[in-house]
Amino acid sequence: MPDPFDPSPDSGDRFTFGLWTVGNPGADPFGPRTRPRIPPTEIVAGLAKAGAWGVNLHDNDLVPFDASPTERDLLVKEFQQALADHGLVVPMATTNLFSHPVFRDGAFTASDAAVRAFAVRKAMKGIELGVELGASTVVFWGGREGVETDAARDCRDGLGWYRECLDFLCGWVKDQGWDLKFALEAKPNEPRGDIYLATTGHMLHFIETLEHPEMCGVNPEVAHENMPGLSMVHAVGQAMEAGKLFHIDLNAQRIGRYDQDLRFGSEDLKGAFFLVRMLEGTCGHPAYDGPRHFDAHAYRTEDVDGVWDFAAGCMRSYKILVARAAAFDADPEVQEILEHNHADPDGIGPILAGFNASNLAALEELVLDPDSLATRGHRYERLDQLAMEHLMGARS
Ligand code: DIG
Ligand code: MN
Ligand code: MN
C-alpha cells in the first residue's frame, strides 16, 4: 500500500527545490562546508527519486560566474539531458545578484551606475538561461539591495534605480516576446544591514509603481516574513487576494533569528498548517496554482543521506498538513462555528458593499446596540482547539 504522504508528481504534487537547497554543502559564516558538493545532474536524479516535480536554479548554480560560452553551453546541455532522463521540469529561474563582490553595494540599487548596468546584463543572461530551460517564472531576490548605513544613499534613490532596472528588464522580456512572470522576493535584512522592500507588503506596493505591474508579483518566503515576527499567512493572503502570488518559498524559521531556511514545518507548525490550508484552498477561497517550492536546506550537521531526509521531510510534512487542513475544514463542528459567526440574518453585509443613496439610507436606519453586539460569543477557543487537535492527530 503506497504511503499517502509520499510525494508523487503523477498524482498532482508540484514540489520543487532549488539546486542551491539540496546542493547546500553546509558552510556557514563560522565554518566551511561539511558535505561534498552534489553536481547539478546528480541533484536532478536525487530530486526525481525523492518525488519532486521540478528543480529551480540561480544562473551560477549551474554555470560558474567566469564560465566561457562554450563551457556554459556544455553545462546546460548536460543539465537538460538529466532533466529529460529523470522527467523533471524547471518552472522557475533566478539570477545570483549577490555573491560576486561586484554586488557588495547592491545590484539594481548600487550607487555605481556601471554596477547597475552589469547587474541588468547578468539578469538578462539569467533570464535567457531560464527560458532555455523552460522556466515561466523569474524570481528576483534583492539580497544586496540595501545598506549598512543610510549615509550611503537616500533610499528614494535606491528605490528609483530598483524600479528603473526592473522596468528595463520587463521591457526587454516583452520585446523578446516571452510570456514570463517576475516574482519579487522580500527579506528585511541579511546579508545587508537593512534590505530595501523588507516585506511582501512593501513589495506589493512597489509593484504597483512599476511600468509593467501586470508582469510582476511576489515570491513570499516563510523565513523572511517570520524573521521580523510577521505572519506569513497574512502576507500570502494579501498576495493571493491581489492576484500576485506568483511563486512561494516554503521553509521554517524561529522568530528573531538569522535566516535559518529550515525544513518546512519544522518550527511554527501551526503557522505552516494555516499556510497550507490557504494554499490548498480547503477554507473555501481559491487555491494557489503554482509550484510548492522549498527554499530551505538541511542542518549543517547532516551528511548527504541527511540532505535527502531533509527533502523528504519537506514534502511529507506539506502533504500531512494538506490532509490535516482538509479534515479541519470538513469537520462539521468547525463548519457550524464558522457558519454561525459569518451568519448575516438581517442582510447587513451588502449595505457596505458599495456607497449609494439606498445603502446610505439603509445604514442610517439600522438599529445597532453596541452593548448587545459586544456580548456575542465567537467560540474561537473551541475553534482553535479543534485546529490544534486536527494538527496533533487527535481528531480526524
Ligand atoms: C533566498 O531566500 C533567495 C535566493 O535563494 C533566491 O534568489 C530566491 C529563490 O527562491 N530565494
Ligand atoms: Mn531565506
Ligand atoms: Mn527564498
PDB file of N, CA and C and ligand atoms in Angstrom, residues 185 187 221 223-224 227 251 259-261 295, ligand 2:
ATOM      1  N   GLU A 185      10.993  38.856  -4.390  1.00  0.00           N
ATOM      2  CA  GLU A 185      11.095  38.239  -3.063  1.00  0.00           C
ATOM      3  C   GLU A 185      11.651  39.223  -2.046  1.00  0.00           C
ATOM      4  N   LYS A 187      12.922  40.446   1.846  1.00  0.00           N
ATOM      5  CA  LYS A 187      13.627  39.991   3.056  1.00  0.00           C
ATOM      6  C   LYS A 187      14.033  41.244   3.823  1.00  0.00           C
ATOM      7  N   GLU A 221       8.584  34.372   1.258  1.00  0.00           N
ATOM      8  CA  GLU A 221       9.274  33.248   1.902  1.00  0.00           C
ATOM      9  C   GLU A 221       8.915  33.213   3.376  1.00  0.00           C
ATOM     10  N   ALA A 223      10.545  32.150   6.009  1.00  0.00           N
ATOM     11  CA  ALA A 223      11.590  32.655   6.920  1.00  0.00           C
ATOM     12  C   ALA A 223      11.684  34.168   6.868  1.00  0.00           C
ATOM     13  N   HIS A 224      11.538  34.747   5.689  1.00  0.00           N
ATOM     14  CA  HIS A 224      11.739  36.195   5.549  1.00  0.00           C
ATOM     15  C   HIS A 224      10.615  36.993   6.182  1.00  0.00           C
ATOM     16  N   MET A 227      11.179  36.235  10.227  1.00  0.00           N
ATOM     17  CA  MET A 227      12.355  36.835  10.889  1.00  0.00           C
ATOM     18  C   MET A 227      11.970  38.075  11.683  1.00  0.00           C
ATOM     19  N   ASN A 251       9.678  27.189   3.862  1.00  0.00           N
ATOM     20  CA  ASN A 251      10.712  26.672   4.766  1.00  0.00           C
ATOM     21  C   ASN A 251      10.209  26.898   6.189  1.00  0.00           C
ATOM     22  N   ASP A 259      18.433  34.130   9.074  1.00  0.00           N
ATOM     23  CA  ASP A 259      17.636  33.390   8.102  1.00  0.00           C
ATOM     24  C   ASP A 259      18.016  31.912   8.142  1.00  0.00           C
ATOM     25  N   GLN A 260      17.152  31.092   8.768  1.00  0.00           N
ATOM     26  CA  GLN A 260      17.531  29.707   9.023  1.00  0.00           C
ATOM     27  C   GLN A 260      17.203  28.768   7.866  1.00  0.00           C
ATOM     28  N   ASP A 261      16.186  29.107   7.068  1.00  0.00           N
ATOM     29  CA  ASP A 261      15.849  28.265   5.910  1.00  0.00           C
ATOM     30  C   ASP A 261      15.728  26.794   6.319  1.00  0.00           C
ATOM     31  N   ASP A 295      12.556  26.573  -0.400  1.00  0.00           N
ATOM     32  CA  ASP A 295      13.832  27.284  -0.384  1.00  0.00           C
ATOM     33  C   ASP A 295      14.425  27.061   1.003  1.00  0.00           C
TER      34      ASP A 295
HETATM   35 MN    MN B   2      15.765  32.532   3.313  1.00  0.00          MN
END
